[in-house]
Coordinates of C-alpha atoms in Angstrom, one line a residue:
Chain E
M1 CA -127.7 26.9 35.2
V2 CA -126.4 24.3 32.9
K3 CA -123.0 25.0 31.5
I4 CA -122.3 21.7 29.7
K5 CA -124.9 19.3 28.4
T6 CA -124.5 16.0 26.6
V7 CA -127.3 14.3 24.7
N8 CA -127.1 10.7 23.8
L9 CA -123.4 10.8 23.5
N10 CA -121.7 7.7 22.2
L11 CA -118.0 7.3 21.6
F12 CA -116.2 4.6 19.6
Y13 CA -112.5 3.7 19.4
G14 CA -112.7 1.8 16.1
S15 CA -115.3 -0.8 16.8
F16 CA -115.0 -0.6 20.6
K17 CA -117.8 1.4 22.2
A18 CA -116.2 3.3 25.0
L19 CA -119.1 5.5 25.9
S20 CA -122.7 4.6 25.6
N21 CA -125.7 7.0 25.6
I22 CA -124.4 9.6 28.1
N23 CA -126.9 12.2 29.1
L24 CA -125.4 14.6 31.5
D25 CA -125.9 18.1 32.8
V26 CA -122.9 20.0 34.2
K27 CA -124.0 22.9 36.3
K28 CA -122.3 26.2 36.3
N29 CA -120.0 27.1 39.2
Q30 CA -120.4 23.6 40.6
I31 CA -118.0 20.7 40.9
T32 CA -119.0 17.6 39.0
A33 CA -117.0 14.4 39.6
F34 CA -116.8 11.3 37.4
I35 CA -116.0 8.2 39.3
G36 CA -115.6 4.6 38.3
S37 CA -112.8 2.0 37.8
S38 CA -110.2 2.5 35.1
G39 CA -111.3 1.9 31.5
C40 CA -114.9 2.9 32.3
G41 CA -114.9 5.9 30.0
K42 CA -114.7 8.8 32.4
T43 CA -111.5 10.3 30.9
S44 CA -112.9 9.7 27.4
L45 CA -116.0 11.6 28.3
L46 CA -113.9 14.4 29.8
R47 CA -111.9 14.7 26.6
C48 CA -115.1 14.9 24.6
L49 CA -116.0 18.1 26.3
N50 CA -113.2 20.2 24.8
R51 CA -112.8 18.0 21.7
M52 CA -109.4 16.7 22.7
N53 CA -110.4 13.3 21.3
D54 CA -110.2 14.7 17.9
F55 CA -106.5 13.9 17.9
I56 CA -107.0 10.2 18.6
R57 CA -107.1 8.0 15.5
G58 CA -110.2 6.0 14.8
V59 CA -112.4 7.9 17.3
K60 CA -116.1 8.4 16.3
I61 CA -118.4 10.5 18.3
E62 CA -122.2 10.4 18.0
G63 CA -124.7 12.6 19.9
E64 CA -124.4 16.1 21.1
V65 CA -122.3 18.1 23.4
L66 CA -123.7 21.6 24.2
I67 CA -121.7 24.3 25.9
D68 CA -123.8 27.3 27.0
G69 CA -126.5 25.7 24.8
K70 CA -124.3 25.6 21.7
E71 CA -123.5 22.3 20.0
I72 CA -119.7 21.9 19.6
Y73 CA -119.5 19.0 17.2
K74 CA -122.0 19.6 14.4
N75 CA -121.7 23.4 14.1
V76 CA -118.6 25.0 12.6
V77 CA -116.8 25.7 15.8
D78 CA -113.8 27.8 16.5
L79 CA -111.8 25.1 18.1
T80 CA -109.1 27.5 19.4
N81 CA -111.7 29.5 21.2
L82 CA -113.5 26.4 22.5
R83 CA -110.4 24.9 24.0
R84 CA -109.4 28.2 25.5
R85 CA -112.7 28.4 27.3
I86 CA -112.7 24.7 28.3
G87 CA -109.3 24.3 29.9
M88 CA -107.8 21.0 30.9
V89 CA -105.6 19.9 33.8
F90 CA -103.8 16.6 33.2
Q91 CA -103.0 13.7 35.5
R92 CA -99.3 14.4 35.7
P93 CA -98.4 18.0 36.3
N94 CA -96.9 19.1 33.0
P95 CA -95.4 22.5 33.1
F96 CA -93.3 23.4 30.1
P97 CA -89.5 23.3 30.6
L98 CA -89.5 27.1 30.8
S99 CA -89.5 29.6 33.6
I100 CA -92.6 30.0 35.9
Y101 CA -93.4 33.3 34.2
D102 CA -93.1 31.9 30.7
N103 CA -95.4 29.0 31.6
V104 CA -98.2 31.4 32.8
I105 CA -97.9 33.7 29.8
Y106 CA -97.6 30.9 27.3
G107 CA -101.4 30.9 26.7
P108 CA -101.8 34.7 26.5
K109 CA -98.9 34.9 24.1
V110 CA -100.5 32.2 21.9
H111 CA -103.5 34.4 21.8
G112 CA -101.5 37.4 20.7
I113 CA -101.0 39.3 23.9
N114 CA -97.5 40.7 23.8
H115 CA -97.5 43.7 26.0
Q116 CA -95.1 43.3 28.9
E117 CA -97.1 45.1 31.5
N118 CA -100.3 43.3 30.6
L119 CA -98.5 40.0 30.8
M120 CA -97.1 40.8 34.2
E121 CA -100.6 41.8 35.4
I122 CA -102.0 38.5 34.0
T123 CA -99.3 36.5 35.7
K124 CA -99.9 38.1 39.0
K125 CA -103.7 37.5 38.8
A126 CA -103.4 33.9 37.6
L127 CA -100.8 33.0 40.2
S128 CA -102.8 34.8 43.0
S129 CA -105.9 32.8 42.0
V130 CA -104.0 29.6 42.7
F131 CA -102.3 31.0 45.8
L132 CA -98.8 30.8 44.4
W133 CA -98.1 34.5 43.9
R134 CA -96.8 35.2 47.4
E135 CA -94.3 32.3 47.4
L136 CA -93.2 32.7 43.8
K137 CA -93.3 36.4 43.0
N138 CA -89.6 36.7 43.4
K139 CA -88.8 33.5 41.6
L140 CA -90.7 34.1 38.4
N141 CA -87.6 33.4 36.3
D142 CA -86.8 30.1 37.9
S143 CA -87.5 26.9 36.0
A144 CA -91.0 25.6 36.5
L145 CA -89.5 22.1 36.7
D146 CA -87.9 22.9 40.0
L147 CA -91.2 23.4 41.7
S148 CA -92.8 20.6 43.8
G149 CA -95.5 18.5 42.2
E150 CA -98.2 20.3 44.0
Q151 CA -96.9 23.7 43.0
Q152 CA -96.5 22.4 39.4
Q153 CA -100.1 21.4 39.3
R154 CA -101.2 24.8 40.7
L155 CA -99.1 26.4 38.0
C156 CA -100.8 24.3 35.3
I157 CA -104.1 25.5 36.6
A158 CA -102.8 29.1 36.6
R159 CA -101.8 28.6 33.0
L160 CA -105.5 28.0 32.2
L161 CA -106.8 30.9 34.2
A162 CA -104.4 33.2 32.3
V163 CA -106.4 32.6 29.1
H164 CA -109.7 33.2 30.9
A165 CA -110.9 29.6 30.9
E166 CA -114.5 29.2 32.0
V167 CA -114.5 25.4 32.6
L168 CA -111.7 23.4 34.1
L169 CA -111.6 19.8 33.1
M170 CA -109.4 17.9 35.6
D171 CA -108.2 14.5 34.8
E172 CA -107.2 12.9 38.1
P173 CA -105.3 16.0 39.0
C174 CA -104.0 14.6 42.3
S175 CA -103.0 11.1 41.2
T176 CA -99.3 11.8 41.3
L177 CA -99.4 13.8 44.5
D178 CA -99.0 12.8 48.2
P179 CA -102.0 13.2 50.6
I180 CA -101.0 16.6 52.0
A181 CA -100.5 18.0 48.5
T182 CA -103.8 16.4 47.5
A183 CA -105.6 18.1 50.3
K184 CA -104.2 21.5 49.3
I185 CA -105.2 21.0 45.6
E186 CA -108.7 20.0 46.7
E187 CA -108.9 23.1 48.8
L188 CA -107.9 25.1 45.7
I189 CA -110.5 23.3 43.6
M190 CA -113.3 24.2 46.0
E191 CA -112.1 27.8 46.1
L192 CA -112.0 28.0 42.3
K193 CA -115.6 26.8 42.0
K194 CA -116.8 30.3 42.9
K195 CA -115.6 31.6 39.5
Y196 CA -115.3 28.5 37.4
T197 CA -117.2 25.4 36.4
I198 CA -115.2 22.3 37.3
V199 CA -115.4 18.7 36.1
I200 CA -113.1 16.3 37.8
V201 CA -112.3 12.7 37.0
S202 CA -111.2 10.8 40.1
H203 CA -110.0 7.4 40.9
N204 CA -110.5 8.2 44.5
M205 CA -114.0 8.0 45.8
Q206 CA -113.3 9.9 49.0
Q207 CA -112.0 12.7 46.9
A208 CA -115.1 12.9 44.8
A209 CA -117.2 12.8 48.0
R210 CA -115.1 15.5 49.6
V211 CA -115.0 18.0 46.8
S212 CA -117.8 17.5 44.4
D213 CA -121.4 18.8 44.3
Y214 CA -122.5 16.3 41.7
T215 CA -121.2 12.8 40.9
G216 CA -121.6 10.5 38.0
F217 CA -120.7 6.8 38.4
F218 CA -119.4 5.1 35.3
L219 CA -119.2 1.4 34.5
L220 CA -118.0 -0.1 31.2
G221 CA -118.9 3.0 29.2
E222 CA -122.2 3.6 30.8
M223 CA -123.2 6.3 33.2
V224 CA -124.9 4.2 35.8
E225 CA -126.1 6.9 38.1
F226 CA -125.8 10.7 38.3
G227 CA -126.9 13.0 40.9
K228 CA -126.1 15.1 44.0
T229 CA -122.9 13.8 45.5
E230 CA -124.4 13.3 49.0
K231 CA -127.3 11.3 47.4
I232 CA -124.9 9.1 45.4
F233 CA -122.7 8.4 48.4
T234 CA -125.5 7.9 51.0
A235 CA -128.4 6.6 49.2
P236 CA -127.5 5.3 45.7
K237 CA -130.4 4.1 43.7
D238 CA -128.5 1.5 41.6
K239 CA -127.1 -1.7 43.2
R240 CA -123.9 -1.3 41.1
T241 CA -123.2 2.1 42.4
E242 CA -123.7 0.9 45.9
D243 CA -121.4 -2.0 45.3
Y244 CA -118.7 0.3 44.0
I245 CA -118.8 3.0 46.7
T246 CA -118.9 0.4 49.4
G247 CA -115.8 -1.2 47.9
K248 CA -117.2 -4.5 46.7
F249 CA -115.4 -4.0 43.4
G250 CA -113.2 -1.5 41.6
Chain S
M1 CA -68.9 -26.8 29.3
N2 CA -69.3 -25.6 32.8
P3 CA -70.9 -22.2 33.1
K4 CA -68.0 -20.6 34.9
L5 CA -65.5 -21.5 32.1
S6 CA -67.9 -20.4 29.3
Q7 CA -68.4 -17.1 31.1
I8 CA -64.6 -16.5 31.2
I9 CA -64.2 -17.4 27.6
A10 CA -67.0 -15.1 26.5
K11 CA -65.7 -12.3 28.5
I12 CA -62.2 -12.7 26.9
C13 CA -63.6 -12.9 23.4
L14 CA -65.8 -9.8 23.8
G15 CA -62.9 -7.9 25.4
L16 CA -60.6 -8.8 22.5
A17 CA -63.2 -7.5 20.0
M18 CA -63.3 -4.3 21.9
L19 CA -59.6 -4.0 22.2
F20 CA -59.1 -4.7 18.4
T21 CA -61.6 -2.0 17.4
I22 CA -60.2 0.6 19.7
S23 CA -56.6 -0.1 18.7
I24 CA -57.4 0.2 15.0
L25 CA -59.0 3.6 15.7
I26 CA -56.1 4.8 17.9
F27 CA -53.5 3.4 15.4
I28 CA -55.0 5.4 12.5
I29 CA -55.2 8.6 14.4
I30 CA -51.7 8.3 15.9
Y31 CA -50.2 7.2 12.5
I32 CA -51.6 10.1 10.7
L33 CA -50.9 12.7 13.3
F34 CA -47.4 11.3 13.7
H35 CA -46.7 11.9 10.0
G36 CA -48.8 15.0 9.7
L37 CA -48.2 17.1 12.8
P38 CA -44.6 18.0 11.8
I39 CA -46.0 19.6 8.6
L40 CA -48.7 21.6 10.5
T41 CA -47.3 25.1 10.7
Y42 CA -49.0 28.4 10.4
Q43 CA -47.3 28.6 7.0
F44 CA -49.0 25.4 5.9
L45 CA -52.4 26.6 7.0
S46 CA -52.2 30.0 5.4
S47 CA -50.3 29.5 2.1
P48 CA -51.7 28.9 -1.3
I49 CA -51.3 25.5 -3.0
Q50 CA -48.2 25.5 -5.1
E51 CA -47.0 23.1 -7.7
M52 CA -50.2 21.2 -7.5
G53 CA -49.7 20.6 -3.8
K54 CA -46.0 19.6 -3.7
K55 CA -45.2 22.9 -2.1
G56 CA -47.0 25.7 -0.3
G57 CA -50.0 25.1 2.0
I58 CA -53.6 24.2 2.0
F59 CA -55.3 27.6 2.6
P60 CA -57.6 27.4 -0.5
S61 CA -58.7 23.9 0.5
I62 CA -59.6 25.1 4.0
V63 CA -61.6 27.9 2.6
S64 CA -63.3 25.6 0.1
T65 CA -64.1 23.1 2.9
L66 CA -65.6 25.8 5.1
Y67 CA -67.7 27.1 2.2
L68 CA -68.9 23.6 1.3
V69 CA -69.8 22.6 4.8
I70 CA -71.5 25.8 5.8
T71 CA -73.5 26.1 2.6
S72 CA -74.6 22.4 2.7
V73 CA -75.6 22.7 6.3
V74 CA -77.6 25.9 5.6
V75 CA -79.4 24.1 2.8
A76 CA -79.9 20.7 4.4
T77 CA -81.0 21.8 7.9
P78 CA -84.3 23.5 7.1
L79 CA -85.2 20.9 4.5
G80 CA -84.3 18.0 6.8
V81 CA -85.9 19.4 9.9
G82 CA -89.0 20.5 8.0
T83 CA -89.4 17.0 6.6
A84 CA -89.0 15.5 10.0
V85 CA -91.5 17.9 11.6
Y86 CA -94.0 17.1 8.8
I87 CA -93.6 13.3 9.1
T88 CA -93.9 13.3 12.9
E89 CA -96.5 16.0 13.5
Y90 CA -98.6 16.2 10.4
T91 CA -98.9 12.7 9.2
K92 CA -100.2 9.6 11.0
K93 CA -98.1 6.6 10.7
N94 CA -99.2 4.8 7.6
K95 CA -98.0 3.2 4.4
I96 CA -96.9 6.5 2.9
T97 CA -94.8 7.6 5.9
D98 CA -93.3 4.1 6.0
I99 CA -92.3 4.6 2.4
I100 CA -90.8 8.0 3.1
Q101 CA -89.0 6.5 6.0
F102 CA -87.7 3.6 3.9
G103 CA -86.7 5.8 1.1
S104 CA -84.8 8.1 3.4
D105 CA -83.0 5.2 5.0
C106 CA -82.1 3.9 1.5
L107 CA -80.7 7.3 0.6
A108 CA -78.3 7.0 3.5
G109 CA -76.8 3.8 2.1
I110 CA -76.2 4.9 -1.5
P111 CA -72.5 5.2 -2.3
S112 CA -71.4 8.8 -2.5
I113 CA -70.1 8.5 -6.0
I114 CA -73.6 8.0 -7.2
Y115 CA -74.7 11.2 -5.5
G116 CA -71.7 12.8 -7.3
L117 CA -72.9 11.5 -10.6
F118 CA -76.4 12.8 -9.9
G119 CA -75.0 16.2 -8.8
F120 CA -72.9 16.3 -11.9
T121 CA -75.7 15.6 -14.4
F122 CA -78.3 17.7 -12.5
F123 CA -76.6 20.7 -10.9
V124 CA -73.5 21.0 -13.0
I125 CA -74.8 20.2 -16.4
F126 CA -78.6 20.5 -16.4
L127 CA -79.0 23.5 -14.2
G128 CA -75.8 24.9 -15.6
M129 CA -74.1 25.7 -12.2
G130 CA -70.8 24.3 -13.5
W131 CA -68.2 22.9 -11.2
S132 CA -68.8 25.1 -8.2
I133 CA -69.1 25.2 -4.4
L134 CA -72.8 25.6 -5.0
S135 CA -73.1 22.4 -7.0
G136 CA -71.0 20.6 -4.5
S137 CA -72.9 21.9 -1.5
L138 CA -76.3 21.0 -2.9
T139 CA -75.0 17.5 -3.6
L140 CA -73.7 17.3 -0.1
A141 CA -76.9 18.6 1.3
I142 CA -78.8 15.8 -0.4
M143 CA -76.4 13.3 1.2
M144 CA -76.9 14.9 4.6
L145 CA -80.7 14.8 4.5
P146 CA -81.2 11.2 5.7
T147 CA -79.1 11.7 8.8
I148 CA -80.7 15.0 9.7
I149 CA -84.2 13.6 9.1
R150 CA -83.6 10.5 11.2
T151 CA -82.1 12.2 14.2
S152 CA -84.6 15.1 14.1
E153 CA -87.4 12.7 13.9
Q154 CA -86.2 10.8 16.9
A155 CA -85.7 14.1 18.8
I156 CA -89.1 15.3 18.0
R157 CA -90.8 12.0 18.9
S158 CA -89.2 12.1 22.3
V159 CA -90.9 15.3 23.2
P160 CA -93.8 14.2 25.5
Q161 CA -97.2 14.3 24.0
S162 CA -98.5 16.2 27.0
Y163 CA -96.7 19.3 25.9
R164 CA -98.7 19.3 22.7
D165 CA -101.9 18.6 24.6
V166 CA -101.3 21.5 26.8
T167 CA -100.9 23.8 23.8
Y168 CA -104.2 22.6 22.5
S169 CA -105.9 22.8 25.9
L170 CA -104.9 26.5 26.0
G171 CA -106.5 27.1 22.7
G172 CA -103.2 27.1 20.8
S173 CA -102.8 25.8 17.3
K174 CA -100.7 22.8 16.3
W175 CA -98.1 25.1 14.7
Q176 CA -97.9 27.2 17.8
G177 CA -97.1 24.1 19.8
I178 CA -94.5 23.0 17.4
K179 CA -92.9 26.3 17.1
N180 CA -92.9 27.3 20.8
I181 CA -92.4 24.0 22.6
V182 CA -91.7 21.0 20.4
I183 CA -88.8 22.3 18.3
P184 CA -87.1 24.2 21.1
K185 CA -87.3 21.0 23.2
A186 CA -86.0 18.8 20.4
L187 CA -83.3 21.3 19.4
P188 CA -80.3 19.6 21.1
G189 CA -81.2 16.3 19.4
I190 CA -81.6 18.0 16.0
L191 CA -78.3 19.8 16.4
T192 CA -76.5 16.6 17.2
G193 CA -77.8 15.2 13.9
V194 CA -76.7 18.3 12.0
I195 CA -73.2 18.1 13.5
L196 CA -72.9 14.4 12.7
S197 CA -73.9 15.0 9.1
M198 CA -71.3 17.8 9.0
G199 CA -68.7 15.2 9.6
R200 CA -69.9 13.4 6.5
A201 CA -69.7 16.5 4.4
L202 CA -66.2 17.3 5.7
S203 CA -64.8 13.9 4.7
E204 CA -66.6 13.6 1.4
T205 CA -64.4 13.2 -1.8
A206 CA -66.1 11.2 -4.6
A207 CA -69.2 13.3 -4.8
L208 CA -67.2 16.5 -4.7
I209 CA -64.7 15.7 -7.4
F210 CA -67.7 15.4 -9.7
T211 CA -69.5 18.6 -8.6
A212 CA -67.2 21.1 -6.9
G213 CA -64.3 20.4 -9.2
M214 CA -60.6 20.5 -8.3
S215 CA -59.5 24.1 -8.7
I216 CA -56.6 24.9 -6.5
R217 CA -57.4 28.6 -6.3
T218 CA -59.1 30.1 -3.2
P219 CA -62.9 30.3 -4.0
T220 CA -64.2 33.8 -3.9
S221 CA -67.9 32.9 -3.9
I222 CA -70.1 29.9 -3.9
F223 CA -70.0 30.0 -7.7
S224 CA -66.3 29.4 -7.8
S225 CA -64.9 25.9 -8.1
G226 CA -62.8 24.7 -5.2
R227 CA -61.2 21.5 -3.8
S228 CA -62.0 20.5 -0.3
M229 CA -59.4 19.2 2.1
A230 CA -60.5 15.6 1.6
V231 CA -60.3 16.0 -2.2
H232 CA -56.9 17.6 -1.9
F233 CA -55.7 14.8 0.2
Y234 CA -57.0 12.3 -2.3
T235 CA -55.1 14.0 -5.1
L236 CA -51.9 14.3 -3.2
A237 CA -51.9 10.7 -2.2
R238 CA -53.3 9.2 -5.3
E239 CA -51.1 11.0 -7.7
G240 CA -48.0 10.6 -5.5
L241 CA -47.4 14.3 -5.4
S242 CA -46.3 14.6 -1.9
L243 CA -47.0 12.2 0.9
P244 CA -45.9 14.5 3.8
M245 CA -48.3 17.2 2.5
A246 CA -51.0 14.6 2.2
Y247 CA -50.5 13.6 5.9
G248 CA -50.5 17.2 6.9
T249 CA -53.9 17.7 5.2
A250 CA -55.2 14.5 6.7
S251 CA -54.2 15.7 10.1
V252 CA -56.2 18.9 9.7
L253 CA -59.2 16.9 8.6
I254 CA -58.9 14.4 11.5
I255 CA -58.5 17.2 14.0
S256 CA -61.6 19.0 12.6
I257 CA -63.6 15.8 12.7
L258 CA -62.5 14.9 16.3
F259 CA -63.4 18.5 17.2
I260 CA -66.9 18.2 15.7
N261 CA -67.6 14.9 17.3
F262 CA -66.4 16.2 20.6
I263 CA -68.9 19.0 20.4
S264 CA -71.7 16.7 19.4
Y265 CA -70.8 14.4 22.3
I266 CA -71.0 17.2 24.7
L267 CA -74.3 18.3 23.2
M268 CA -75.7 14.8 23.4
N269 CA -74.7 14.5 27.1
Q270 CA -76.3 17.8 28.0
Y271 CA -79.4 16.7 26.1
L272 CA -79.6 13.4 28.0
K273 CA -79.0 15.1 31.3
K274 CA -81.7 17.6 30.7
Y275 CA -84.4 15.4 29.3
S276 CA -84.2 12.0 31.1

């Protein structure tokens, strides 16, 4: 089942064309990876999917993005609800300078949930889903900034789960983590796929190969090739994809 | 000249400049406290002004000063912080924000007596507030705005963009992000600006003579006229009423300003420790 679909999507920063004619299907409960060298447009595309590019000056977007079959640019869209459903994990873990508990309940509170018991229940559920509950249940009032980078990134994911996100957009979520922490986050991502649809941008080809079901290879704003991950990495159709994954450039 | 020698000369010149600056500051403080501290008694702080200041204490001036500083801070802080939030969060940097910025910087450089004249014509006469704590405080508030706007703006800009992005990515609105994360995080910086501008209000004379008047009675409300400590000092010294009383008043002023700056220094340090 297709969760997100883009049709002839173009994105311009001023006169610079950052994305060209992207046609993409993101399947539900699958992990889709975008790979390519920096500046190829993969993050720009990711930010199109929850309209985070709206805040950047001089951005122009053409074409369509459909979520559950509904276009999100042309129709009058409830942006609050859209962004709640399509959550985003950023490169650098960015918990708020608040307690662990306040970080998790920040989203629910923004959406008007104020009941203490409910909030505790939500916190427990969200932290359990990212396997943090057992280690942190007695430290909920400690500052989130004292956690390790990996725990912080998990907490950031929990923060999205607390508002019932359906899609998790991950923008190089492991780029600031060491290999052991990266492995743990990857394990979590694969676990989360059961319930959520995940799109991950990665600099690291091995990571894409390890975790994703589908991979798109991007080069200079174009999606050169898209398909099942094992196909892309074992039998790429395009010469440029092959050159990239075999390390000839990038 | 050989580099070693020029290095030594430069070091000496810079050191002298520093020494000169510091010694002037220390000289002023010691000189005033030396003459003023002997006057500083409980009696001096708690008695009414008698014989135009030749005798008695400065209690009415202390009360007037408190009234003025508190009222002006209460008026200027929401206005200044609001402006800063609007400029940083709701406008993109363009010609108009540059003009606002430029205008606010110019406001900071206008001599206070001109603010006084404005306050006099606008608040005292036009709005009919008369010589009162209120007229004085509103005038002071306008004078404080540029400092508060500048420092709040810097504090708000230093809050990482990612915090705002997270609020959006959770489906929060811009205002929710500002209210819940941006302002709390910028608060120490904003407070530092407010405290610095309090120093300016505390030491203001020219603008207040025009707007708050010179009454030596203890103000009973913000509609009473009152003379601040700085104005009282000015009168005592300028009209040769009593130099010892003038030094006593100056000491109270200097101690208050040192105290306020001390607090702002601590706040600034905490702020830097926490956010860098």
